[in-house]
Amino acid sequence: MSGQKNPEAQSTALDDLVAILDLEQLERNLFRGRSPRTGWQRVFGGQVIGQALVAACRTVEGRRPHSLHAYFLLPGAPDIPIIYEVDRMRDGRSFTTRRVTAIQNGQPIFTMAASFQIDEPGFDHAAEMPDVPMPETLAGTGGFAPEALALMPETVRRYFERERPIDLRPVEFERYDGTPRPPRFHVWMKAKARLPDDPVIHDCVLAYASDLTLLDSSLIAHGRTVFDRAIRAASLDHALWLHRPFRSDEWLLYAQDSPNTSGARGFSRGAIYTREGRLVASVAQEGLVRDAGREG
């Protein structure tokens, strides 16, 4: 199960991601997106975040997004196109604000506000990157070390071995052995092939990837994972702040922690760094983490 993956399949997965982020424009503020054929029962939240950000970016010129705040309202159906309606809320001298609503079957399933800013100088400081192994020293997707595979339940192993557009290299493999641990998790990630140079593509791919592992960190303190069949997990909201330029096709460290889980909701935070230690983004998310084994 640790054999090498087909490079052509990996490239195809990334091509598919870039394709689903290339929304069809229906009207001035109306866009249509599709979902990949993955066999999932509902649309991946990161996909909707990424597509909504694309829709917002298509209505703004000369400014990059610096933050987005989103709520997931209903599960998305992967076999139905998603309509993204953009509300041009504000076009100011320095900042631009957009609101995006994702719609299926006439109902909103997701809403997001995004803010854009002109490029301007200012004060500059950032938290330091955690001291963790570099990605080259870690087994990558499809090439896990035997000791790492031994710690992974079958559902977790299948997730990391799945063909995907983003290469994920977790640092703390022992997190999956079922032992409660301090709720911290580090993952190196990058697109599996070179992306176009358009910065918007890199912003939207990062928005997609920021939802891949974050909610799961809220269960580390309890020795559980979102892959546990008794856990009902779903993202409720998602916030992303973009601090500095980056490329999503170069290694980025996603440093995650979970300061609180209560009321069947897990709260997680993330800081994203380049391998040189430059903080490029921050993330926060709350999600449903309900133990179905305790229901009834």
PDB file of C-alpha atoms in Angstrom:
ATOM      1  CA  MET A   1       0.000   0.000   0.000  1.00  0.00           C
ATOM      2  CA  SER A   2       3.027   2.256   0.123  1.00  0.00           C
ATOM      3  CA  GLY A   3       3.856   1.956  -3.581  1.00  0.00           C
ATOM      4  CA  GLN A   4       4.624   4.963  -5.746  1.00  0.00           C
ATOM      5  CA  LYS A   5       1.686   6.764  -7.298  1.00  0.00           C
ATOM      6  CA  ASN A   6       1.280   7.384 -11.002  1.00  0.00           C
ATOM      7  CA  PRO A   7       2.685  10.883 -11.809  1.00  0.00           C
ATOM      8  CA  GLU A   8       0.201  11.244 -14.658  1.00  0.00           C
ATOM      9  CA  ALA A   9      -2.707  10.613 -12.268  1.00  0.00           C
ATOM     10  CA  GLN A  10      -1.299  13.175  -9.846  1.00  0.00           C
ATOM     11  CA  SER A  11      -0.984  15.732 -12.628  1.00  0.00           C
ATOM     12  CA  THR A  12      -4.529  14.969 -13.750  1.00  0.00           C
ATOM     13  CA  ALA A  13      -5.816  15.576 -10.221  1.00  0.00           C
ATOM     14  CA  LEU A  14      -4.191  19.021 -10.202  1.00  0.00           C
ATOM     15  CA  ASP A  15      -5.453  19.751 -13.719  1.00  0.00           C
ATOM     16  CA  ASP A  16      -8.948  18.878 -12.497  1.00  0.00           C
ATOM     17  CA  LEU A  17      -8.593  21.289  -9.566  1.00  0.00           C
ATOM     18  CA  VAL A  18      -7.436  24.126 -11.814  1.00  0.00           C
ATOM     19  CA  ALA A  19     -10.345  23.333 -14.154  1.00  0.00           C
ATOM     20  CA  ILE A  20     -13.014  23.438 -11.434  1.00  0.00           C
ATOM     21  CA  LEU A  21     -11.596  26.758 -10.234  1.00  0.00           C
ATOM     22  CA  ASP A  22     -12.057  28.170 -13.744  1.00  0.00           C
ATOM     23  CA  LEU A  23     -15.692  29.156 -13.291  1.00  0.00           C
ATOM     24  CA  GLU A  24     -18.101  29.741 -16.136  1.00  0.00           C
ATOM     25  CA  GLN A  25     -19.375  33.319 -16.192  1.00  0.00           C
ATOM     26  CA  LEU A  26     -23.146  33.486 -16.763  1.00  0.00           C
ATOM     27  CA  GLU A  27     -23.750  37.185 -16.127  1.00  0.00           C
ATOM     28  CA  ARG A  28     -21.747  40.137 -14.820  1.00  0.00           C
ATOM     29  CA  ASN A  29     -21.974  38.933 -11.199  1.00  0.00           C
ATOM     30  CA  LEU A  30     -23.073  35.339 -11.742  1.00  0.00           C
ATOM     31  CA  PHE A  31     -20.807  32.295 -12.134  1.00  0.00           C
ATOM     32  CA  ARG A  32     -21.255  28.527 -12.377  1.00  0.00           C
ATOM     33  CA  GLY A  33     -18.927  25.922 -10.933  1.00  0.00           C
ATOM     34  CA  ARG A  34     -18.847  22.160 -11.121  1.00  0.00           C
ATOM     35  CA  SER A  35     -17.515  19.462  -8.798  1.00  0.00           C
ATOM     36  CA  PRO A  36     -14.990  16.730  -9.616  1.00  0.00           C
ATOM     37  CA  ARG A  37     -16.161  13.122  -9.884  1.00  0.00           C
ATOM     38  CA  THR A  38     -14.661  11.823  -6.654  1.00  0.00           C
ATOM     39  CA  GLY A  39     -17.475   9.610  -5.385  1.00  0.00           C
ATOM     40  CA  TRP A  40     -17.923  11.795  -2.301  1.00  0.00           C
ATOM     41  CA  GLN A  41     -21.478  12.142  -1.024  1.00  0.00           C
ATOM     42  CA  ARG A  42     -21.117  15.879  -0.508  1.00  0.00           C
ATOM     43  CA  VAL A  43     -19.011  18.670  -1.948  1.00  0.00           C
ATOM     44  CA  PHE A  44     -15.663  19.252  -0.208  1.00  0.00           C
ATOM     45  CA  GLY A  45     -15.795  22.530   1.706  1.00  0.00           C
ATOM     46  CA  GLY A  46     -12.412  23.697   0.428  1.00  0.00           C
ATOM     47  CA  GLN A  47     -13.725  23.444  -3.119  1.00  0.00           C
ATOM     48  CA  VAL A  48     -16.597  25.816  -2.366  1.00  0.00           C
ATOM     49  CA  ILE A  49     -14.248  28.244  -0.583  1.00  0.00           C
ATOM     50  CA  GLY A  50     -11.860  28.224  -3.535  1.00  0.00           C
ATOM     51  CA  GLN A  51     -14.587  28.636  -6.145  1.00  0.00           C
ATOM     52  CA  ALA A  52     -16.278  31.427  -4.183  1.00  0.00           C
ATOM     53  CA  LEU A  53     -12.959  33.253  -3.952  1.00  0.00           C
ATOM     54  CA  VAL A  54     -12.491  32.853  -7.712  1.00  0.00           C
ATOM     55  CA  ALA A  55     -15.935  34.385  -8.265  1.00  0.00           C
ATOM     56  CA  ALA A  56     -15.085  37.333  -6.027  1.00  0.00           C
ATOM     57  CA  CYS A  57     -11.696  37.838  -7.688  1.00  0.00           C
ATOM     58  CA  ARG A  58     -13.321  37.906 -11.138  1.00  0.00           C
ATOM     59  CA  THR A  59     -15.125  41.108 -10.098  1.00  0.00           C
ATOM     60  CA  VAL A  60     -12.048  42.954  -8.762  1.00  0.00           C
ATOM     61  CA  GLU A  61      -9.149  44.451 -10.728  1.00  0.00           C
ATOM     62  CA  GLY A  62      -5.703  45.411  -9.475  1.00  0.00           C
ATOM     63  CA  ARG A  63      -6.201  44.196  -5.891  1.00  0.00           C
ATOM     64  CA  ARG A  64      -5.525  40.869  -4.199  1.00  0.00           C
ATOM     65  CA  PRO A  65      -7.690  39.389  -1.446  1.00  0.00           C
ATOM     66  CA  HIS A  66      -6.391  39.781   2.091  1.00  0.00           C
ATOM     67  CA  SER A  67      -9.193  38.047   4.013  1.00  0.00           C
ATOM     68  CA  LEU A  68     -12.328  35.966   3.697  1.00  0.00           C
ATOM     69  CA  HIS A  69     -14.958  34.884   6.204  1.00  0.00           C
ATOM     70  CA  ALA A  70     -17.359  32.103   5.264  1.00  0.00           C
ATOM     71  CA  TYR A  71     -20.258  30.041   6.611  1.00  0.00           C
ATOM     72  CA  PHE A  72     -21.351  26.622   5.401  1.00  0.00           C
ATOM     73  CA  LEU A  73     -25.159  26.543   5.442  1.00  0.00           C
ATOM     74  CA  LEU A  74     -26.108  23.245   3.764  1.00  0.00           C
ATOM     75  CA  PRO A  75     -24.190  20.268   2.353  1.00  0.00           C
ATOM     76  CA  GLY A  76     -23.462  20.650  -1.342  1.00  0.00           C
ATOM     77  CA  ALA A  77     -24.473  17.948  -3.832  1.00  0.00           C
ATOM     78  CA  PRO A  78     -21.516  16.984  -6.074  1.00  0.00           C
ATOM     79  CA  ASP A  79     -23.706  16.053  -9.056  1.00  0.00           C
ATOM     80  CA  ILE A  80     -25.346  19.497  -9.319  1.00  0.00           C
ATOM     81  CA  PRO A  81     -23.570  22.678 -10.560  1.00  0.00           C
ATOM     82  CA  ILE A  82     -23.095  25.425  -7.979  1.00  0.00           C
ATOM     83  CA  ILE A  83     -24.140  28.962  -8.846  1.00  0.00           C
ATOM     84  CA  TYR A  84     -22.038  31.752  -7.294  1.00  0.00           C
ATOM     85  CA  GLU A  85     -23.715  35.144  -7.010  1.00  0.00           C
ATOM     86  CA  VAL A  86     -21.413  38.083  -6.237  1.00  0.00           C
ATOM     87  CA  ASP A  87     -22.613  41.224  -4.472  1.00  0.00           C
ATOM     88  CA  ARG A  88     -20.293  44.180  -5.126  1.00  0.00           C
ATOM     89  CA  MET A  89     -20.670  45.677  -1.664  1.00  0.00           C
ATOM     90  CA  ARG A  90     -17.931  48.315  -1.724  1.00  0.00           C
ATOM     91  CA  ASP A  91     -15.240  49.744  -3.982  1.00  0.00           C
ATOM     92  CA  GLY A  92     -13.146  52.127  -1.902  1.00  0.00           C
ATOM     93  CA  ARG A  93      -9.817  53.858  -2.412  1.00  0.00           C
ATOM     94  CA  SER A  94      -7.858  51.199  -0.539  1.00  0.00           C
ATOM     95  CA  PHE A  95     -10.279  48.345   0.069  1.00  0.00           C
ATOM     96  CA  THR A  96     -12.850  46.439  -1.961  1.00  0.00           C
ATOM     97  CA  THR A  97     -15.496  44.196  -0.407  1.00  0.00           C
ATOM     98  CA  ARG A  98     -17.438  41.394  -2.055  1.00  0.00           C
ATOM     99  CA  ARG A  99     -20.107  39.030  -0.768  1.00  0.00           C
ATOM    100  CA  VAL A 100     -20.556  35.687  -2.488  1.00  0.00           C
ATOM    101  CA  THR A 101     -23.507  33.316  -2.109  1.00  0.00           C
ATOM    102  CA  ALA A 102     -23.286  29.737  -3.399  1.00  0.00           C
ATOM    103  CA  ILE A 103     -26.641  28.348  -4.532  1.00  0.00           C
ATOM    104  CA  GLN A 104     -27.956  24.874  -5.363  1.00  0.00           C
ATOM    105  CA  ASN A 105     -31.589  24.003  -6.099  1.00  0.00           C
ATOM    106  CA  GLY A 106     -32.537  27.611  -5.423  1.00  0.00           C
ATOM    107  CA  GLN A 107     -31.159  27.522  -1.865  1.00  0.00           C
ATOM    108  CA  PRO A 108     -28.008  29.145  -0.479  1.00  0.00           C
ATOM    109  CA  ILE A 109     -25.569  26.480   0.716  1.00  0.00           C
ATOM    110  CA  PHE A 110     -22.642  28.795   1.528  1.00  0.00           C
ATOM    111  CA  THR A 111     -21.970  32.477   2.035  1.00  0.00           C
ATOM    112  CA  MET A 112     -18.680  34.360   2.103  1.00  0.00           C
ATOM    113  CA  ALA A 113     -17.428  37.920   2.516  1.00  0.00           C
ATOM    114  CA  ALA A 114     -14.040  38.727   1.014  1.00  0.00           C
ATOM    115  CA  SER A 115     -11.956  41.878   1.298  1.00  0.00           C
ATOM    116  CA  PHE A 116      -9.328  43.119  -1.166  1.00  0.00           C
ATOM    117  CA  GLN A 117      -6.662  45.790  -0.686  1.00  0.00           C
ATOM    118  CA  ILE A 118      -4.253  47.793  -2.789  1.00  0.00           C
ATOM    119  CA  ASP A 119      -0.573  46.948  -2.324  1.00  0.00           C
ATOM    120  CA  GLU A 120       0.850  49.403   0.202  1.00  0.00           C
ATOM    121  CA  PRO A 121       3.792  49.517   2.679  1.00  0.00           C
ATOM    122  CA  GLY A 122       3.407  49.474   6.472  1.00  0.00           C
ATOM    123  CA  PHE A 123       4.638  48.029   9.756  1.00  0.00           C
ATOM    124  CA  ASP A 124       5.872  44.467   9.446  1.00  0.00           C
ATOM    125  CA  HIS A 125       6.316  41.630  11.961  1.00  0.00           C
ATOM    126  CA  ALA A 126       5.290  37.984  12.117  1.00  0.00           C
ATOM    127  CA  ALA A 127       5.348  34.982  14.427  1.00  0.00           C
ATOM    128  CA  GLU A 128       8.243  32.588  13.897  1.00  0.00           C
ATOM    129  CA  MET A 129       7.746  29.273  12.130  1.00  0.00           C
ATOM    130  CA  PRO A 130       7.810  26.188  14.390  1.00  0.00           C
ATOM    131  CA  ASP A 131      10.973  24.097  14.295  1.00  0.00           C
ATOM    132  CA  VAL A 132       9.879  20.971  12.390  1.00  0.00           C
ATOM    133  CA  PRO A 133      11.535  18.583   9.902  1.00  0.00           C
ATOM    134  CA  MET A 134      11.701  19.761   6.307  1.00  0.00           C
ATOM    135  CA  PRO A 135       9.356  18.044   3.828  1.00  0.00           C
ATOM    136  CA  GLU A 136      12.168  16.148   2.072  1.00  0.00           C
ATOM    137  CA  THR A 137      12.805  14.188   5.278  1.00  0.00           C
ATOM    138  CA  LEU A 138       9.184  13.031   5.482  1.00  0.00           C
ATOM    139  CA  ALA A 139       7.512  10.303   3.492  1.00  0.00           C
ATOM    140  CA  GLY A 140       5.113  11.759   0.977  1.00  0.00           C
ATOM    141  CA  THR A 141       1.700  10.719  -0.257  1.00  0.00           C
ATOM    142  CA  GLY A 142       1.916   7.131  -1.497  1.00  0.00           C
ATOM    143  CA  GLY A 143       5.332   6.580   0.074  1.00  0.00           C
ATOM    144  CA  PHE A 144       4.813   6.420   3.828  1.00  0.00           C
ATOM    145  CA  ALA A 145       7.374   4.755   6.041  1.00  0.00           C
ATOM    146  CA  PRO A 146       6.264   1.363   7.451  1.00  0.00           C
ATOM    147  CA  GLU A 147       6.212   2.721  11.013  1.00  0.00           C
ATOM    148  CA  ALA A 148       3.870   5.508   9.913  1.00  0.00           C
ATOM    149  CA  LEU A 149       1.523   3.119   8.119  1.00  0.00           C
ATOM    150  CA  ALA A 150       1.385   0.940  11.231  1.00  0.00           C
ATOM    151  CA  LEU A 151      -0.044   3.861  13.208  1.00  0.00           C
ATOM    152  CA  MET A 152      -2.743   4.685  10.683  1.00  0.00           C
ATOM    153  CA  PRO A 153      -6.221   3.164  10.738  1.00  0.00           C
ATOM    154  CA  GLU A 154      -7.355   1.944   7.331  1.00  0.00           C
ATOM    155  CA  THR A 155      -9.622   4.977   6.757  1.00  0.00           C
ATOM    156  CA  VAL A 156      -6.751   7.388   7.469  1.00  0.00           C
ATOM    157  CA  ARG A 157      -4.359   5.455   5.249  1.00  0.00           C
ATOM    158  CA  ARG A 158      -6.824   5.516   2.359  1.00  0.00           C
ATOM    159  CA  TYR A 159      -7.241   9.280   2.746  1.00  0.00           C
ATOM    160  CA  PHE A 160      -3.512  10.024   2.496  1.00  0.00           C
ATOM    161  CA  GLU A 161      -2.987   7.545  -0.342  1.00  0.00           C
ATOM    162  CA  ARG A 162      -5.843   8.934  -2.427  1.00  0.00           C
ATOM    163  CA  GLU A 163      -4.910  10.641  -5.693  1.00  0.00           C
ATOM    164  CA  ARG A 164      -5.191  14.351  -4.956  1.00  0.00           C
ATOM    165  CA  PRO A 165      -4.020  17.692  -6.357  1.00  0.00           C
ATOM    166  CA  ILE A 166      -2.241  18.619  -3.095  1.00  0.00           C
ATOM    167  CA  ASP A 167       0.748  16.708  -1.733  1.00  0.00           C
ATOM    168  CA  LEU A 168       0.381  16.319   2.054  1.00  0.00           C
ATOM    169  CA  ARG A 169       3.263  15.340   4.338  1.00  0.00           C
ATOM    170  CA  PRO A 170       2.181  15.148   7.997  1.00  0.00           C
ATOM    171  CA  VAL A 171       4.915  15.647  10.599  1.00  0.00           C
ATOM    172  CA  GLU A 172       3.296  13.909  13.602  1.00  0.00           C
ATOM    173  CA  PHE A 173       2.314  10.455  12.311  1.00  0.00           C
ATOM    174  CA  GLU A 174       1.861   9.257  15.903  1.00  0.00           C
ATOM    175  CA  ARG A 175      -1.197  11.482  16.101  1.00  0.00           C
ATOM    176  CA  TYR A 176      -3.180   8.607  14.527  1.00  0.00           C
ATOM    177  CA  ASP A 177      -2.436   5.920  17.127  1.00  0.00           C
ATOM    178  CA  GLY A 178      -5.549   6.742  19.197  1.00  0.00           C
ATOM    179  CA  THR A 179      -3.679   8.280  22.142  1.00  0.00           C
ATOM    180  CA  PRO A 180      -4.872  11.700  23.381  1.00  0.00           C
ATOM    181  CA  ARG A 181      -2.120  14.264  22.794  1.00  0.00           C
ATOM    182  CA  PRO A 182      -1.633  18.038  22.945  1.00  0.00           C
ATOM    183  CA  PRO A 183      -3.782  19.435  20.105  1.00  0.00           C
ATOM    184  CA  ARG A 184      -1.020  20.503  17.717  1.00  0.00           C
ATOM    185  CA  PHE A 185      -0.423  19.229  14.188  1.00  0.00           C
ATOM    186  CA  HIS A 186       1.948  20.196  11.359  1.00  0.00           C
ATOM    187  CA  VAL A 187       1.550  19.323   7.687  1.00  0.00           C
ATOM    188  CA  TRP A 188       3.724  20.291   4.728  1.00  0.00           C
ATOM    189  CA  MET A 189       1.638  20.847   1.603  1.00  0.00           C
ATOM    190  CA  LYS A 190       1.970  22.007  -1.990  1.00  0.00           C
ATOM    191  CA  ALA A 191       0.334  21.550  -5.362  1.00  0.00           C
ATOM    192  CA  LYS A 192       1.699  18.441  -7.089  1.00  0.00           C
ATOM    193  CA  ALA A 193       2.833  20.279 -10.207  1.00  0.00           C
ATOM    194  CA  ARG A 194       3.672  23.803 -11.239  1.00  0.00           C
ATOM    195  CA  LEU A 195       0.746  26.197 -11.415  1.00  0.00           C
ATOM    196  CA  PRO A 196       0.273  29.222 -13.698  1.00  0.00           C
ATOM    197  CA  ASP A 197       1.995  32.369 -12.425  1.00  0.00           C
ATOM    198  CA  ASP A 198      -1.292  34.236 -11.874  1.00  0.00           C
ATOM    199  CA  PRO A 199      -1.312  35.078  -8.107  1.00  0.00           C
ATOM    200  CA  VAL A 200      -5.092  34.594  -7.986  1.00  0.00           C
ATOM    201  CA  ILE A 201      -4.641  30.900  -8.811  1.00  0.00           C
ATOM    202  CA  HIS A 202      -2.245  30.514  -5.880  1.00  0.00           C
ATOM    203  CA  ASP A 203      -4.603  32.336  -3.508  1.00  0.00           C
ATOM    204  CA  CYS A 204      -7.534  30.145  -4.513  1.00  0.00           C
ATOM    205  CA  VAL A 205      -5.555  26.883  -4.386  1.00  0.00           C
ATOM    206  CA  LEU A 206      -4.400  27.790  -0.880  1.00  0.00           C
ATOM    207  CA  ALA A 207      -7.998  28.549   0.103  1.00  0.00           C
ATOM    208  CA  TYR A 208      -8.919  25.068  -1.150  1.00  0.00           C
ATOM    209  CA  ALA A 209      -6.057  23.389   0.722  1.00  0.00           C
ATOM    210  CA  SER A 210      -6.672  25.276   3.970  1.00  0.00           C
ATOM    211  CA  ASP A 211      -9.752  23.119   4.625  1.00  0.00           C
ATOM    212  CA  LEU A 212      -8.063  19.734   4.103  1.00  0.00           C
ATOM    213  CA  THR A 213      -6.804  18.900   7.612  1.00  0.00           C
ATOM    214  CA  LEU A 214      -7.745  21.744   9.942  1.00  0.00           C
ATOM    215  CA  LEU A 215     -10.932  20.389  11.536  1.00  0.00           C
ATOM    216  CA  ASP A 216      -9.240  17.092  12.370  1.00  0.00           C
ATOM    217  CA  SER A 217      -6.813  18.874  14.724  1.00  0.00           C
ATOM    218  CA  SER A 218      -9.726  19.600  17.087  1.00  0.00           C
ATOM    219  CA  LEU A 219      -9.913  15.873  17.929  1.00  0.00           C
ATOM    220  CA  ILE A 220      -6.232  15.233  18.691  1.00  0.00           C
ATOM    221  CA  ALA A 221      -6.693  15.914  22.416  1.00  0.00           C
ATOM    222  CA  HIS A 222      -9.327  13.150  22.477  1.00  0.00           C
ATOM    223  CA  GLY A 223      -7.400  10.524  20.504  1.00  0.00           C
ATOM    224  CA  ARG A 224      -9.993  10.585  17.710  1.00  0.00           C
ATOM    225  CA  THR A 225     -10.046  11.618  14.051  1.00  0.00           C
ATOM    226  CA  VAL A 226     -12.663  12.798  11.592  1.00  0.00           C
ATOM    227  CA  PHE A 227     -12.085   9.472   9.803  1.00  0.00           C
ATOM    228  CA  ASP A 228     -13.621   7.598  12.741  1.00  0.00           C
ATOM    229  CA  ARG A 229     -16.980   6.256  11.541  1.00  0.00           C
ATOM    230  CA  ALA A 230     -18.526   7.253  14.868  1.00  0.00           C
ATOM    231  CA  ILE A 231     -17.551  10.900  14.357  1.00  0.00           C
ATOM    232  CA  ARG A 232     -19.887  13.162  12.443  1.00  0.00           C
ATOM    233  CA  ALA A 233     -17.752  16.053  11.232  1.00  0.00           C
ATOM    234  CA  ALA A 234     -18.496  19.059   9.044  1.00  0.00           C
ATOM    235  CA  SER A 235     -17.061  22.540   8.671  1.00  0.00           C
ATOM    236  CA  LEU A 236     -19.372  25.255  10.014  1.00  0.00           C
ATOM    237  CA  ASP A 237     -17.347  28.353   9.213  1.00  0.00           C
ATOM    238  CA  HIS A 238     -13.941  29.243   7.832  1.00  0.00           C
ATOM    239  CA  ALA A 239     -11.774  32.363   7.937  1.00  0.00           C
ATOM    240  CA  LEU A 240      -8.576  32.973   5.989  1.00  0.00           C
ATOM    241  CA  TRP A 241      -6.191  35.927   6.125  1.00  0.00           C
ATOM    242  CA  LEU A 242      -3.543  36.340   3.421  1.00  0.00           C
ATOM    243  CA  HIS A 243      -0.511  38.242   4.701  1.00  0.00           C
ATOM    244  CA  ARG A 244       2.285  37.980   2.131  1.00  0.00           C
ATOM    245  CA  PRO A 245       2.854  36.716  -1.419  1.00  0.00           C
ATOM    246  CA  PHE A 246       3.504  32.977  -1.891  1.00  0.00           C
ATOM    247  CA  ARG A 247       3.253  30.164  -4.393  1.00  0.00           C
ATOM    248  CA  SER A 248       0.961  27.210  -3.705  1.00  0.00           C
ATOM    249  CA  ASP A 249       3.189  24.965  -5.832  1.00  0.00           C
ATOM    250  CA  GLU A 250       6.086  25.411  -3.384  1.00  0.00           C
ATOM    251  CA  TRP A 251       6.248  23.761   0.038  1.00  0.00           C
ATOM    252  CA  LEU A 252       4.157  25.462   2.724  1.00  0.00           C
ATOM    253  CA  LEU A 253       4.015  24.435   6.384  1.00  0.00           C
ATOM    254  CA  TYR A 254       0.493  24.343   7.832  1.00  0.00           C
ATOM    255  CA  ALA A 255       0.937  24.657  11.619  1.00  0.00           C
ATOM    256  CA  GLN A 256      -2.369  23.851  13.339  1.00  0.00           C
ATOM    257  CA  ASP A 257      -3.645  23.854  16.895  1.00  0.00           C
ATOM    258  CA  SER A 258      -7.009  23.587  18.637  1.00  0.00           C
ATOM    259  CA  PRO A 259      -7.508  25.798  21.707  1.00  0.00           C
ATOM    260  CA  ASN A 260     -11.048  24.572  22.331  1.00  0.00           C
ATOM    261  CA  THR A 261     -13.538  21.781  21.631  1.00  0.00           C
ATOM    262  CA  SER A 262     -16.916  21.879  23.370  1.00  0.00           C
ATOM    263  CA  GLY A 263     -20.639  21.673  22.641  1.00  0.00           C
ATOM    264  CA  ALA A 264     -19.993  19.207  19.773  1.00  0.00           C
ATOM    265  CA  ARG A 265     -17.955  21.932  18.026  1.00  0.00           C
ATOM    266  CA  GLY A 266     -14.215  21.943  17.474  1.00  0.00           C
ATOM    267  CA  PHE A 267     -12.293  25.189  17.044  1.00  0.00           C
ATOM    268  CA  SER A 268      -8.965  25.101  15.200  1.00  0.00           C
ATOM    269  CA  ARG A 269      -6.376  27.646  14.099  1.00  0.00           C
ATOM    270  CA  GLY A 270      -3.687  27.486  11.464  1.00  0.00           C
ATOM    271  CA  ALA A 271      -0.597  29.440  10.462  1.00  0.00           C
ATOM    272  CA  ILE A 272       0.905  28.866   7.013  1.00  0.00           C
ATOM    273  CA  TYR A 273       4.613  29.465   6.359  1.00  0.00           C
ATOM    274  CA  THR A 274       6.977  29.175   3.427  1.00  0.00           C
ATOM    275  CA  ARG A 275       9.902  26.818   3.972  1.00  0.00           C
ATOM    276  CA  GLU A 276      12.059  29.910   4.535  1.00  0.00           C
ATOM    277  CA  GLY A 277       9.914  30.735   7.589  1.00  0.00           C
ATOM    278  CA  ARG A 278       7.822  33.592   6.153  1.00  0.00           C
ATOM    279  CA  LEU A 279       4.266  33.707   7.524  1.00  0.00           C
ATOM    280  CA  VAL A 280       1.954  34.000   4.510  1.00  0.00           C
ATOM    281  CA  ALA A 281      -1.506  33.174   5.867  1.00  0.00           C
ATOM    282  CA  SER A 282      -3.572  32.535   8.983  1.00  0.00           C
ATOM    283  CA  VAL A 283      -6.694  30.382   9.255  1.00  0.00           C
ATOM    284  CA  ALA A 284      -9.446  29.786  11.800  1.00  0.00           C
ATOM    285  CA  GLN A 285     -12.334  27.340  11.648  1.00  0.00           C
ATOM    286  CA  GLU A 286     -15.110  25.905  13.786  1.00  0.00           C
ATOM    287  CA  GLY A 287     -16.711  22.630  12.819  1.00  0.00           C
ATOM    288  CA  LEU A 288     -19.163  20.029  13.983  1.00  0.00           C
ATOM    289  CA  VAL A 289     -17.409  17.103  15.736  1.00  0.00           C
ATOM    290  CA  ARG A 290     -20.265  15.039  17.099  1.00  0.00           C
ATOM    291  CA  ASP A 291     -19.713  11.574  18.584  1.00  0.00           C
ATOM    292  CA  ALA A 292     -22.500   9.527  17.009  1.00  0.00           C
ATOM    293  CA  GLY A 293     -21.710   6.687  19.400  1.00  0.00           C
ATOM    294  CA  ARG A 294     -23.138   8.772  22.246  1.00  0.00           C
ATOM    295  CA  GLU A 295     -26.361   9.664  20.448  1.00  0.00           C
ATOM    296  CA  GLY A 296     -29.644   8.170  21.521  1.00  0.00           C
TER     297      GLY A 296
END
